XYZ file of C-alpha atoms in Angstrom:
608
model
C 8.587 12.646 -14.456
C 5.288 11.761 -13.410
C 2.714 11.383 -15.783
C -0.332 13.670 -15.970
C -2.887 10.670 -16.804
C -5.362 11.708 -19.892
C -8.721 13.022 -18.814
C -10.676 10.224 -20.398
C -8.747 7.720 -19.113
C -9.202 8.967 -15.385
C -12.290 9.158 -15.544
C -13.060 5.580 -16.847
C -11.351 4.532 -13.730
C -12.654 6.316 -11.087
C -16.219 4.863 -12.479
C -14.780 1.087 -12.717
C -14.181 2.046 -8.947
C -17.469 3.476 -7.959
C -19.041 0.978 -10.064
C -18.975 -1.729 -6.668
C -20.211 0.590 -4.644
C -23.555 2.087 -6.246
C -26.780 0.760 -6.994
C -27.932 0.917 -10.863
C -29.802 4.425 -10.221
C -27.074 6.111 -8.009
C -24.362 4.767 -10.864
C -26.346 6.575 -13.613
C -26.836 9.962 -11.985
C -22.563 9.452 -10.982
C -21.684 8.802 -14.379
C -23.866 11.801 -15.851
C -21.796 13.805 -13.527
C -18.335 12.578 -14.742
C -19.265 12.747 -18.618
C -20.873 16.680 -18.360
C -17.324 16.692 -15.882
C -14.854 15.059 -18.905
C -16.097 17.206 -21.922
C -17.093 20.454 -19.749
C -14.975 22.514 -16.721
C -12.844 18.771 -15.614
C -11.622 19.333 -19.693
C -10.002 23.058 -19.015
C -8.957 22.586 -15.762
C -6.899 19.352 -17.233
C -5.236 21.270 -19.779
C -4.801 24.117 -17.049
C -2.541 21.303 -15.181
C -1.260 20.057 -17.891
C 0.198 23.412 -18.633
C 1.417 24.196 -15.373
C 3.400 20.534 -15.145
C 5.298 21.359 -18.855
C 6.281 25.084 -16.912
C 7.259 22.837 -13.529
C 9.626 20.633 -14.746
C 11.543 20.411 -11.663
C 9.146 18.803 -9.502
C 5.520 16.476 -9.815
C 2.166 18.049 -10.397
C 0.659 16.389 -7.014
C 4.208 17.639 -4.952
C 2.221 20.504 -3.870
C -1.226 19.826 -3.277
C -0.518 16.465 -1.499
C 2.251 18.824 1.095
C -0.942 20.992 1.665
C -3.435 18.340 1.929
C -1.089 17.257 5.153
C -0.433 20.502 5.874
C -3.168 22.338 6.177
C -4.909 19.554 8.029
C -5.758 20.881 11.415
C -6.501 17.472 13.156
C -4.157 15.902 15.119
C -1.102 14.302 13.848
C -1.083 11.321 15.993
C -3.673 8.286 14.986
C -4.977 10.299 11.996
C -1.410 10.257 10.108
C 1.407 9.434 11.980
C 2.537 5.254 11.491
C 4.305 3.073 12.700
C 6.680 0.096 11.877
C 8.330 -1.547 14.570
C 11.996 -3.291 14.650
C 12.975 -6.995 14.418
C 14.062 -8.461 17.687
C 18.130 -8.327 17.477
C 19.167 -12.101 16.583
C 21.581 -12.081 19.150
C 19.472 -11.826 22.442
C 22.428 -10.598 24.804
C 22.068 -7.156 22.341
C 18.132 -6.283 23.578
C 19.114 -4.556 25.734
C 17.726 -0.981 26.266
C 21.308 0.929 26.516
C 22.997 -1.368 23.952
C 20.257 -1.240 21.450
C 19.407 2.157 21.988
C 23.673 3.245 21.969
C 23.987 1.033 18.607
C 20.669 2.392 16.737
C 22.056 5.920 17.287
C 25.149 4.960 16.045
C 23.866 3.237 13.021
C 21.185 6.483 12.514
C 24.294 8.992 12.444
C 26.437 6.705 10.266
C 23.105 6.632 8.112
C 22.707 10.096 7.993
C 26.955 11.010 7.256
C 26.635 8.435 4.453
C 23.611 9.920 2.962
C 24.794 13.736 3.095
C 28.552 13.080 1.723
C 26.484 11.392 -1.497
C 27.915 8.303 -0.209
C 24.342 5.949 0.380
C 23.633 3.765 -2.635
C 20.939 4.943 -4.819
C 17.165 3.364 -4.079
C 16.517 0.878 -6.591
C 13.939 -1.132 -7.565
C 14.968 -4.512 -9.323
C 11.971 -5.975 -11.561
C 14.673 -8.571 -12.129
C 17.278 -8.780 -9.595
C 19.477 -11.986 -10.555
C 20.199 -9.299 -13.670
C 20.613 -6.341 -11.994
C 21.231 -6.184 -8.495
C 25.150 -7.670 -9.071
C 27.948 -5.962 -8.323
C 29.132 -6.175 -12.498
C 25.867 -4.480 -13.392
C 26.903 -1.430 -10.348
C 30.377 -1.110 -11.459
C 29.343 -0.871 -15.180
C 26.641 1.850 -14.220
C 28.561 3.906 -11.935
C 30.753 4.821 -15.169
C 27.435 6.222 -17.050
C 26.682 9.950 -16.742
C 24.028 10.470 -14.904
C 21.645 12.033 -17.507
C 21.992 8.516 -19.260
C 22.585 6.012 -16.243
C 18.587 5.544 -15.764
C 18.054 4.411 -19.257
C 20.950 1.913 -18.888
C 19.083 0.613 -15.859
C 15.588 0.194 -17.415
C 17.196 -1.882 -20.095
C 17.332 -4.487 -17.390
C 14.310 -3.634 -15.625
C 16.007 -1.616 -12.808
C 14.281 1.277 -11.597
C 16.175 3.801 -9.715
C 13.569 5.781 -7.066
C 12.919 9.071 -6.115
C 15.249 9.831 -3.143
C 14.155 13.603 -2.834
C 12.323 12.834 0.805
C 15.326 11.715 2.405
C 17.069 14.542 3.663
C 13.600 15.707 5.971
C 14.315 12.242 7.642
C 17.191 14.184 10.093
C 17.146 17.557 12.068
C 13.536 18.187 10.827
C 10.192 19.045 12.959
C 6.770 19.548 11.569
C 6.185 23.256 13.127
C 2.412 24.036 14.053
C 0.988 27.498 12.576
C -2.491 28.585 11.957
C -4.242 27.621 8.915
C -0.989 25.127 7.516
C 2.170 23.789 9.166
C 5.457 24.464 7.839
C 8.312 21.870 7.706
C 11.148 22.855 9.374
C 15.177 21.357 8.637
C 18.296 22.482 10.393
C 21.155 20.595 8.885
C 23.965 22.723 11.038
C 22.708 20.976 14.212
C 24.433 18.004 16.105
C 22.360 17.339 18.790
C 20.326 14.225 19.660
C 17.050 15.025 21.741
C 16.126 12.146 23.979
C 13.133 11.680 25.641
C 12.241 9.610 28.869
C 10.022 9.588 31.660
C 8.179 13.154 29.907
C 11.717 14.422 30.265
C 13.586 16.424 27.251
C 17.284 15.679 27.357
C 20.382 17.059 24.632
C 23.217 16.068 24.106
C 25.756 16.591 20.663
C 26.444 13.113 19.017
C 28.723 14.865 16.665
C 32.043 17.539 17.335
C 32.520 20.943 15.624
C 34.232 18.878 13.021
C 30.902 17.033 12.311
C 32.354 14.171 13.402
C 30.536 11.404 15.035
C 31.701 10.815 19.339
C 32.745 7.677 20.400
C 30.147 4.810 20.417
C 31.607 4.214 24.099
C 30.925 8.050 24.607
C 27.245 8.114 23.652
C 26.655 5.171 25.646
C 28.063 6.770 28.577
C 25.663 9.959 28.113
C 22.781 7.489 27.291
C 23.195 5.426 30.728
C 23.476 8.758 32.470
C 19.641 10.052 31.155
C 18.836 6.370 31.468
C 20.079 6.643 35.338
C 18.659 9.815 36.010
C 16.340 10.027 38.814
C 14.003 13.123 37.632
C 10.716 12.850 38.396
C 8.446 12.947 35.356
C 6.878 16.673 34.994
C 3.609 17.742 36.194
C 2.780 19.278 32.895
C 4.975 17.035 30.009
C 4.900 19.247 27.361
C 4.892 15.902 25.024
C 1.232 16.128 24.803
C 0.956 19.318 22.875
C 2.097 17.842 19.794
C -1.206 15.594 19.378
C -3.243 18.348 20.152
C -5.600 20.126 17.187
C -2.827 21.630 15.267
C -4.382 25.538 15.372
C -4.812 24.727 19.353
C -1.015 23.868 19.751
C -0.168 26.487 17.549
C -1.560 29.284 19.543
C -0.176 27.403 22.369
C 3.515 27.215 20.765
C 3.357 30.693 20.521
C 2.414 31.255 24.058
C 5.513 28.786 25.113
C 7.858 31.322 22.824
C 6.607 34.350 24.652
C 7.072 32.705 27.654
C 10.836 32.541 27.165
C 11.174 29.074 25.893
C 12.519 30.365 22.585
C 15.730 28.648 22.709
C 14.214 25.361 24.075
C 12.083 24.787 21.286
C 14.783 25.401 18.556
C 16.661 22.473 20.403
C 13.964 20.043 19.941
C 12.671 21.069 16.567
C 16.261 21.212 15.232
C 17.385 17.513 16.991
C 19.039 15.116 14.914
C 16.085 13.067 15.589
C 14.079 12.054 18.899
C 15.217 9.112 20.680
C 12.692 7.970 23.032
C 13.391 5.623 25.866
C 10.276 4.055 27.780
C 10.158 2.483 31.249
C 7.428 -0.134 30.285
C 8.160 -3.658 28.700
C 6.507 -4.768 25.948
C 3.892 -7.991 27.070
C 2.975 -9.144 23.371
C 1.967 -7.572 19.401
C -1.073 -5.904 20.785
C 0.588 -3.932 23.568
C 3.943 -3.205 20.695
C 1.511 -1.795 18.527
C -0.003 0.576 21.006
C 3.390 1.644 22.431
C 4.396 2.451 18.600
C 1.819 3.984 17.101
C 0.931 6.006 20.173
C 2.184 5.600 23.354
C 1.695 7.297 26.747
C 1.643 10.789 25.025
C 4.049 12.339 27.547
C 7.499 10.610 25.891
C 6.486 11.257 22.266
C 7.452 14.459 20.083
C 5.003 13.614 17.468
C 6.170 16.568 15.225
C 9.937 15.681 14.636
C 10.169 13.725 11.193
C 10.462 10.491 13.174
C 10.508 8.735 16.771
C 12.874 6.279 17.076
C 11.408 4.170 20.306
C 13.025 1.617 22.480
C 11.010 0.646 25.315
C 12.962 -1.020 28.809
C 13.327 -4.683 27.465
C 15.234 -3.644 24.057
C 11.828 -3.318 21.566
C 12.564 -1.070 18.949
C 10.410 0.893 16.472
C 9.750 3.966 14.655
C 6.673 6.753 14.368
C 7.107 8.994 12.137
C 5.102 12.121 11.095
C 3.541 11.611 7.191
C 3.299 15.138 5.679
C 7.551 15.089 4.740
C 8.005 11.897 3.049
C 6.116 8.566 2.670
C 7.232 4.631 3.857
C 9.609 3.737 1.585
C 12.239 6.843 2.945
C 11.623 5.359 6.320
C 11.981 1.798 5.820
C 15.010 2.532 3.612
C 16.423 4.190 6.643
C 15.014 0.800 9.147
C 16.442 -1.417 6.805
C 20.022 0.003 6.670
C 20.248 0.502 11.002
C 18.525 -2.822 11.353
C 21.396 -4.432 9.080
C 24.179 -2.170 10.329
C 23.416 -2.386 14.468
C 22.899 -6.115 14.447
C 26.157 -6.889 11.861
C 28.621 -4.217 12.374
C 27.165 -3.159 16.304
C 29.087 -0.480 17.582
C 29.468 -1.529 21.522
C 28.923 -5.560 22.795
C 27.374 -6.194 26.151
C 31.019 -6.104 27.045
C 31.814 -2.743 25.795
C 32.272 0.318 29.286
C 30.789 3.295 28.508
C 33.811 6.338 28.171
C 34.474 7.784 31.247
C 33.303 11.142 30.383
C 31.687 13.872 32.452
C 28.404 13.003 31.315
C 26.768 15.530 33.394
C 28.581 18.532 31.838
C 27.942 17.168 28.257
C 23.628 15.809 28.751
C 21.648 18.751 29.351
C 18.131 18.576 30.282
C 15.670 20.964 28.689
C 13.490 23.090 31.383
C 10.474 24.724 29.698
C 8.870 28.074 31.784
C 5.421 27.663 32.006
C 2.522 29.477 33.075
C -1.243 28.993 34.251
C -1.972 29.133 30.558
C 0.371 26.871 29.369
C -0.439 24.405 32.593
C -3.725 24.281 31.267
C -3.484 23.376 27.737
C -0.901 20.467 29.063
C -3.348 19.356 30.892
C -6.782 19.458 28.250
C -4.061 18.314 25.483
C -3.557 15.099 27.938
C -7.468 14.516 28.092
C -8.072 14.748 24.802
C -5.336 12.128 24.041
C -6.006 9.656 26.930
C -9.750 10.088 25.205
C -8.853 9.399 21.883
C -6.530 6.660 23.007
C -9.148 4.914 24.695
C -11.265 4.631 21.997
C -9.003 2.947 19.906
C -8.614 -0.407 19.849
C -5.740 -2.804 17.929
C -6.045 -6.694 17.139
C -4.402 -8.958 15.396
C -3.684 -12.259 13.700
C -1.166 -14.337 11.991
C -2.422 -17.478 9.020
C 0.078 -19.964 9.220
C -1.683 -22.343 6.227
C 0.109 -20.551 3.314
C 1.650 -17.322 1.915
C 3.846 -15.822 -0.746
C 5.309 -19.408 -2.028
C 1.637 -21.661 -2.289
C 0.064 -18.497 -3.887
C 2.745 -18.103 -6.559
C 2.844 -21.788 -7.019
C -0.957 -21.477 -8.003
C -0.322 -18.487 -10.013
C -2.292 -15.996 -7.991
C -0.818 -12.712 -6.585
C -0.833 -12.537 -2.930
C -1.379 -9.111 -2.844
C -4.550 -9.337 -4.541
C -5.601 -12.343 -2.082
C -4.651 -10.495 1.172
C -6.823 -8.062 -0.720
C -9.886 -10.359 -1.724
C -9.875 -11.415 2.236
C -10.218 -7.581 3.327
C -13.442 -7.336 0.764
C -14.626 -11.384 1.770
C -14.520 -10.140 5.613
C -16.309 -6.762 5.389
C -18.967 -8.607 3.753
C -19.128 -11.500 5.691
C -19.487 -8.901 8.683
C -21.711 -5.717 7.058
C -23.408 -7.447 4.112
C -22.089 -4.616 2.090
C -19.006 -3.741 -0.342
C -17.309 -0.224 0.662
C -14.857 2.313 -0.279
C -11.063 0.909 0.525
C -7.540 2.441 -0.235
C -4.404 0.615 -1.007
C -1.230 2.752 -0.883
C 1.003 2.646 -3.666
C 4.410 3.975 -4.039
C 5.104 6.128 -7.680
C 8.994 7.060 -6.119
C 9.796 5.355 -9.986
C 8.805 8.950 -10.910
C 10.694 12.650 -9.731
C 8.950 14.052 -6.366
C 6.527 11.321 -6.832
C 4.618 10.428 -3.559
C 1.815 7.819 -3.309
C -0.831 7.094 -5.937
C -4.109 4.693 -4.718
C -4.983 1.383 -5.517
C -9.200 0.657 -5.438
C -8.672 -2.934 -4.667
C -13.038 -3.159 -4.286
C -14.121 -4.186 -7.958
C -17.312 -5.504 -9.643
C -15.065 -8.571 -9.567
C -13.927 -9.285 -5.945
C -17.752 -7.934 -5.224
C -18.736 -11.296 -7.118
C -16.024 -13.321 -5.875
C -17.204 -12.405 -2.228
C -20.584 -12.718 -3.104
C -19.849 -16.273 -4.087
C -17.866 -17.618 -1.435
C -19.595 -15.874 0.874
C -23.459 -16.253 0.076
C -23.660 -18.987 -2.521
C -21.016 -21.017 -1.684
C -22.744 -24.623 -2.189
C -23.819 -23.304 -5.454
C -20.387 -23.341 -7.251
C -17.495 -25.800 -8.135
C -13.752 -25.591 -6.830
C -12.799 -24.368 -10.663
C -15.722 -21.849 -10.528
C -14.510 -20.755 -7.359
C -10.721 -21.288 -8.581
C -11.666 -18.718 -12.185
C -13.341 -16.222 -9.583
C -9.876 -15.478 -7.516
C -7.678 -15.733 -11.162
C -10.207 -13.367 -11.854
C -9.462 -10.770 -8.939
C -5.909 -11.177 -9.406
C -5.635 -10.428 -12.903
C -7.273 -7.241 -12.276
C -6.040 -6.304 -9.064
C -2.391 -6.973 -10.810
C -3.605 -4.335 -13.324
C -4.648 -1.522 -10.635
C -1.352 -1.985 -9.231
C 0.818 -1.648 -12.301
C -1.593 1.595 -13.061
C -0.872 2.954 -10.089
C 2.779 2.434 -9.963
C 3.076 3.721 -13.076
C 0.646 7.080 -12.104
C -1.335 5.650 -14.175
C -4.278 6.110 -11.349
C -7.323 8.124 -11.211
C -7.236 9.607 -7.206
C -3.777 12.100 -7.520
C -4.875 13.499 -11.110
C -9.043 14.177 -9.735
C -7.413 15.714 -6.156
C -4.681 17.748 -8.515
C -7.987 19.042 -10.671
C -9.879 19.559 -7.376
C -6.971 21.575 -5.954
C -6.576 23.711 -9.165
C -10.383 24.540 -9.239
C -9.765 25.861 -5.550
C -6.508 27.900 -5.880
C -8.493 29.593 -8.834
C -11.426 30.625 -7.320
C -13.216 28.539 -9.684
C -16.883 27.179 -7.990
C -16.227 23.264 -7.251
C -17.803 21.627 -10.306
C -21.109 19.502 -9.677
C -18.800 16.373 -10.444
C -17.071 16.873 -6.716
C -20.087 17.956 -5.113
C -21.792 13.933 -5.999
C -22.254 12.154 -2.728
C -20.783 9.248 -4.320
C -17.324 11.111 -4.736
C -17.566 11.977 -1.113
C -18.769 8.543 -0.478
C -15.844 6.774 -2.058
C -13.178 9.355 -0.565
C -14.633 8.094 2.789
C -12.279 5.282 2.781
C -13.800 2.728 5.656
C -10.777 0.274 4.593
C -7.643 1.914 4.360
C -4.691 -0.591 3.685
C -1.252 -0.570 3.988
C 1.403 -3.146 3.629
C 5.192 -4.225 3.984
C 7.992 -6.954 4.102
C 11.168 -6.146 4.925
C 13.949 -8.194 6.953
C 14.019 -5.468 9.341
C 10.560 -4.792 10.404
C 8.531 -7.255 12.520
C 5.002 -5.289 12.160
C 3.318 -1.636 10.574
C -0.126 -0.264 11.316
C -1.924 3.072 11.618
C -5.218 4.424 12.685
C -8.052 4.400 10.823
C -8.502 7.303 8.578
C -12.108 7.782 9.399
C -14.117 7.320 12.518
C -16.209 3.940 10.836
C -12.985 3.040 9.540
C -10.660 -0.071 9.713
C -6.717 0.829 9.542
C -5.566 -2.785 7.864
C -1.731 -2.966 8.151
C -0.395 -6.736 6.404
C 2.318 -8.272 5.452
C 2.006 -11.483 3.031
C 5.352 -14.275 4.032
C 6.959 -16.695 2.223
C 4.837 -19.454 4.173
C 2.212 -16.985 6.580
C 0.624 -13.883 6.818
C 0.212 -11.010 9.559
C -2.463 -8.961 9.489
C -3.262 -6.115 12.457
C -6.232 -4.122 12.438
C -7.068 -0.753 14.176
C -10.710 0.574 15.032
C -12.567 2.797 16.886
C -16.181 2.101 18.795
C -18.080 2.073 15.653
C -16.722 -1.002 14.200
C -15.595 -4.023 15.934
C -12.113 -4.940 14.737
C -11.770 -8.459 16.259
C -14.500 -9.647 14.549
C -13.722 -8.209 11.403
C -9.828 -10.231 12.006
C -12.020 -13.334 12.567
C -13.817 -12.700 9.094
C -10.532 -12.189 7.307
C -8.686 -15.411 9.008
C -12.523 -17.502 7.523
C -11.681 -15.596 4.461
C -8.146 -16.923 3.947
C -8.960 -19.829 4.756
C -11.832 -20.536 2.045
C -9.332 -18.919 -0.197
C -6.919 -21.011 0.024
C -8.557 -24.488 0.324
C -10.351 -23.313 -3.251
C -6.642 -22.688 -4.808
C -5.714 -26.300 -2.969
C -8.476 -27.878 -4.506
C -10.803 -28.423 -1.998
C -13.775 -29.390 -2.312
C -16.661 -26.188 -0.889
C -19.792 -25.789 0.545
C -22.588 -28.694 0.392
């Protein structure tokens, strides 16, 4: 289960994390707040959660809060929450194409999802030491252990099975607008695949009455037949009312449902999943990333649990929706269609689609719509294209080291990609500001994401030196500085995997006080909580043989969304922005940043 952190302990943290951020006179008034906080109201409403976890047994104290936090968000789902991570290339080039690649990912998705629902999918593991446990002697020894034992037998060599509770919202699910909080919606009974293209909504059943999956050849055939259909693109694509403000679209959902598009709906929000097919070609990273993480608006349903996108030359990649599960359901899900459509594909470039009556068995969705309706299509498409423009997406790859050179120096290169993001900002804004490193705790039951505060009194100094005072210290000082950062930044992380943070336990306090009517204690009401909750850098990575790139918005308008992967020999970065801040530059600061870096941990001589 996951822990409830002690009180004291929480709040040492969250002022080690504040500490970087505040002068000496805004630090003193903060930490007055969080001591009257510890011993006073933060003290009962801790053993008031504490309480409530020991009668909730079944579950995590943050399940709930952290579904409403999403939930009850009324801003639109698409750039403030919704991600993306986009597919590998297939190795074999002859396979990138759009109906090949599209008719084996669906295959490879169903077989996914048949596996996974007859209890067939092996269990999500993570191997601290993987020559010992991740063999095939160590599985058939465990598979004999009952299950309310099998766990400890893994920890004993450092295997630790994950949460797997989020996996089942991955198919036939749909984020549903409604005033005041969305609901999640599943329909496991349905068998139809909605695919989008040109604004169109198509259906078609990818498995019998049986629950059987059709023929590879079969799906193909229906997939060339929406692929060759000649439709123009609607007037009014009703695609664009799932990034609208979610109270707007849900007053507008419930127009569409008195309008007699009842039955219409229930096929798209009960869809397997949503397939969408562009016309464009991707040019390079820049134009992938914008194409996955948004698109044109019209051939998106933002809502359903996940997109799964393959645009006209055979790119593939998913969005999916955030409030249902986190990254590491999702990337599961990449990883195992990656493997299974490029190994075991389903049809060659060889393979004839079935002759089937394709027409009787594709049916395309017709929505009734009225002046009303016409008109929020149309102010939901402005408001997009608007936000849309405003966001911009850069990025960079460092090809003088990665994973391998840092290890060999005993640094970890999560805590350097880190030390770059804090070098750069202050390089750029001569200042040190609040930043958010996700952190999975699936270890734990229902757990979701706990946060890493990677901006400490000690990357604050490292930056400070290399980026001020350079000439004034050695290679070794410089060298003690990053060992330094990465002992500590090690620490965060192991906290914080083991929900051992301060940012779940304050928001599950925070979210008590509220539910109780209780007046929000002074502690929350401290611009310097507000402040540090305003997270300008908000960080993300992944590596995974599957997926080529991630990234996200920013989560606040002055914001940076940093998504990075760290390589055995490199490192990607991509960065998204709005106006306010200029995201190329800030690139160029981190690329200087990695760069000083690593010449210190090669030895280099600095400065002068």
């Amino acid at each position: 289960r996951l822990p409830v952190p002690k009180l004291e302990d929480t709040i040492t943290r969250y002022l080690n994390a504040q500490r970087p951020l505040l002068n000496d006179d805004q630090f003193r008034k903060t930490e007055e707040l969080a001591r009257q906080f510890e011993k006073g109201i933060g003290r009962e409403l801790h053993e008031q959660l504490v309480a409530q976890d020991n009668q909730n047994k079944h579950t995590s104290y943050i399940t709930g809060p952290w579904f409403d936090m999403y939930l009850k968000s009324r801003e639109p789902v698409v750039l403030n929450f919704n991600a993306f991570m986009s597919f590998n290339p297939d190795p074999k080039a002859e396979y990138n194409d759009q109906l090949i690649r599209a008719t084996n990912m669906t295959v490879s998705a169903v077989r996914f999802m048949k596996t996974f629902r007859a209890g067939y999918l092996e269990p999500e593991v993570f191997h601290l030491n993987p020559e010992k446990s991740d063999t095939e002697i160590f599985k058939k020894i465990i598979r004999f252990v009952p299950s309310s034992l099998s766990w400890f037998g893994a920890y004993m060599v450092n295997a630790y099975p994950l949460d797997m509770s989020q996996y089942f919202r991955l198919f036939n699910s749909t984020r549903l607008p409604k005033l005041n909080r969305d609901e999640l919606y599943t329909d496991e009974k349905a068998k139809h695949l909605l695919v989008l293209r040109n604004g169109n909504f198509y259906i078609f059943d990818v498995l019998d009455k049986d629950g059987n999956m059709l023929k590879p050849s079969e799906i193909q055939a229906h997939l060339k037949y929406i692929l060759s259909d000649s439709s123009p693109a609607p007037a009014f694509p009703l695609g664009y009312l799932s990034s609208e403000n979610r109270d707007t679209w849900a007053l507008l959902r419930k127009h569409l449902l008195d309008n007699g598009n009842e039955e219409a709906l229930q096929k798209v929000d009960s869809a397997l999943f949503c397939l969408s097919l562009d016309d464009v070609s991707v040019t390079d990273f820049v134009h992938l990333s914008h194409t996955m993480l948004h698109g044109d608006g019209a051939n998106r349903w933002y809502d359903k649990s996940f997109n799964l996108i393959i645009t006209k030359d055979g790119t593939a990649g998913i969005n999916f929706e955030h409030s249902w599960g986190d990254g590491v359901a999702v990337l599961r899900f990449q990883n195992e269609v990656f493997k299974d459509s490029t190994k075991a594909p389903a049809i060659s470039p060889q393979s004839q689609p079935a002759s089937v009556d394709s027409s009787a068995a594709v049916r395309k969705l017709d929505f009734k719509l009225n002046d009303a309706l016409k008109a929020g299509i149309t102010k939901a498409k402005q408001k997009f294209d608007a936000s849309v423009e405003g966001l911009s997406l850069n990025m960079i790859q460092f090809h003088e080291g990665g994973k391998d050179l840092l290890k060999q120096k005993k640094v970890s290169p999560d805590a350097v990609a880190q030390l770059a993001f804090q070098m750069a900002f202050l390089r750029q804004y001569s200042q040190t500001v609040a930043t958010y490193e996700s952190c999975s705790t699936a270890a734990f039951k229902h757990g979701r994401t706990e946060t890493i505060r990677p901006a400490s009194i000690h990357t604050k100094k490292c930056s400070e030196a290399f980026v001020r005072e350079l000439s004034k210290h050695s290679t070794e000082e410089l060298q003690k500085l990053v060992v330094e950062c990465s002992k500590y930044h090690g620490r965060l992380t192991k906290e914080a995997a083991m929900g051992q943070g301060f940012d779940r336990h304050l928001f599950g306090l925070r979210y008590l006080a509220l539910s109780k009517g209780i007046a929000l204690p002074d502690f929350y009401q401290d611009q310097a909580y507000a402040r540090l909750n305003h997270n300008i850098i908000s960080t993300s990575t992944l590596v995974s043989p599957a997926v080529q790139l991630g990234g996200f918005g920013p989560v606040v308008a002055d914001g940076f969304g940093v998504g990075y992967q760290v390589h055995d020999d490199w490192i990607g970065c991509n960065v998204s922005s709005y106006p306010t801040r200029n995201g190329k530059e800030y690139l160029q600061c981190i690329y200087k940043s990695l760069e000083d870096i690593f010449n210190v941990l090669k030895g280099k001589k600095m400065g002068s």
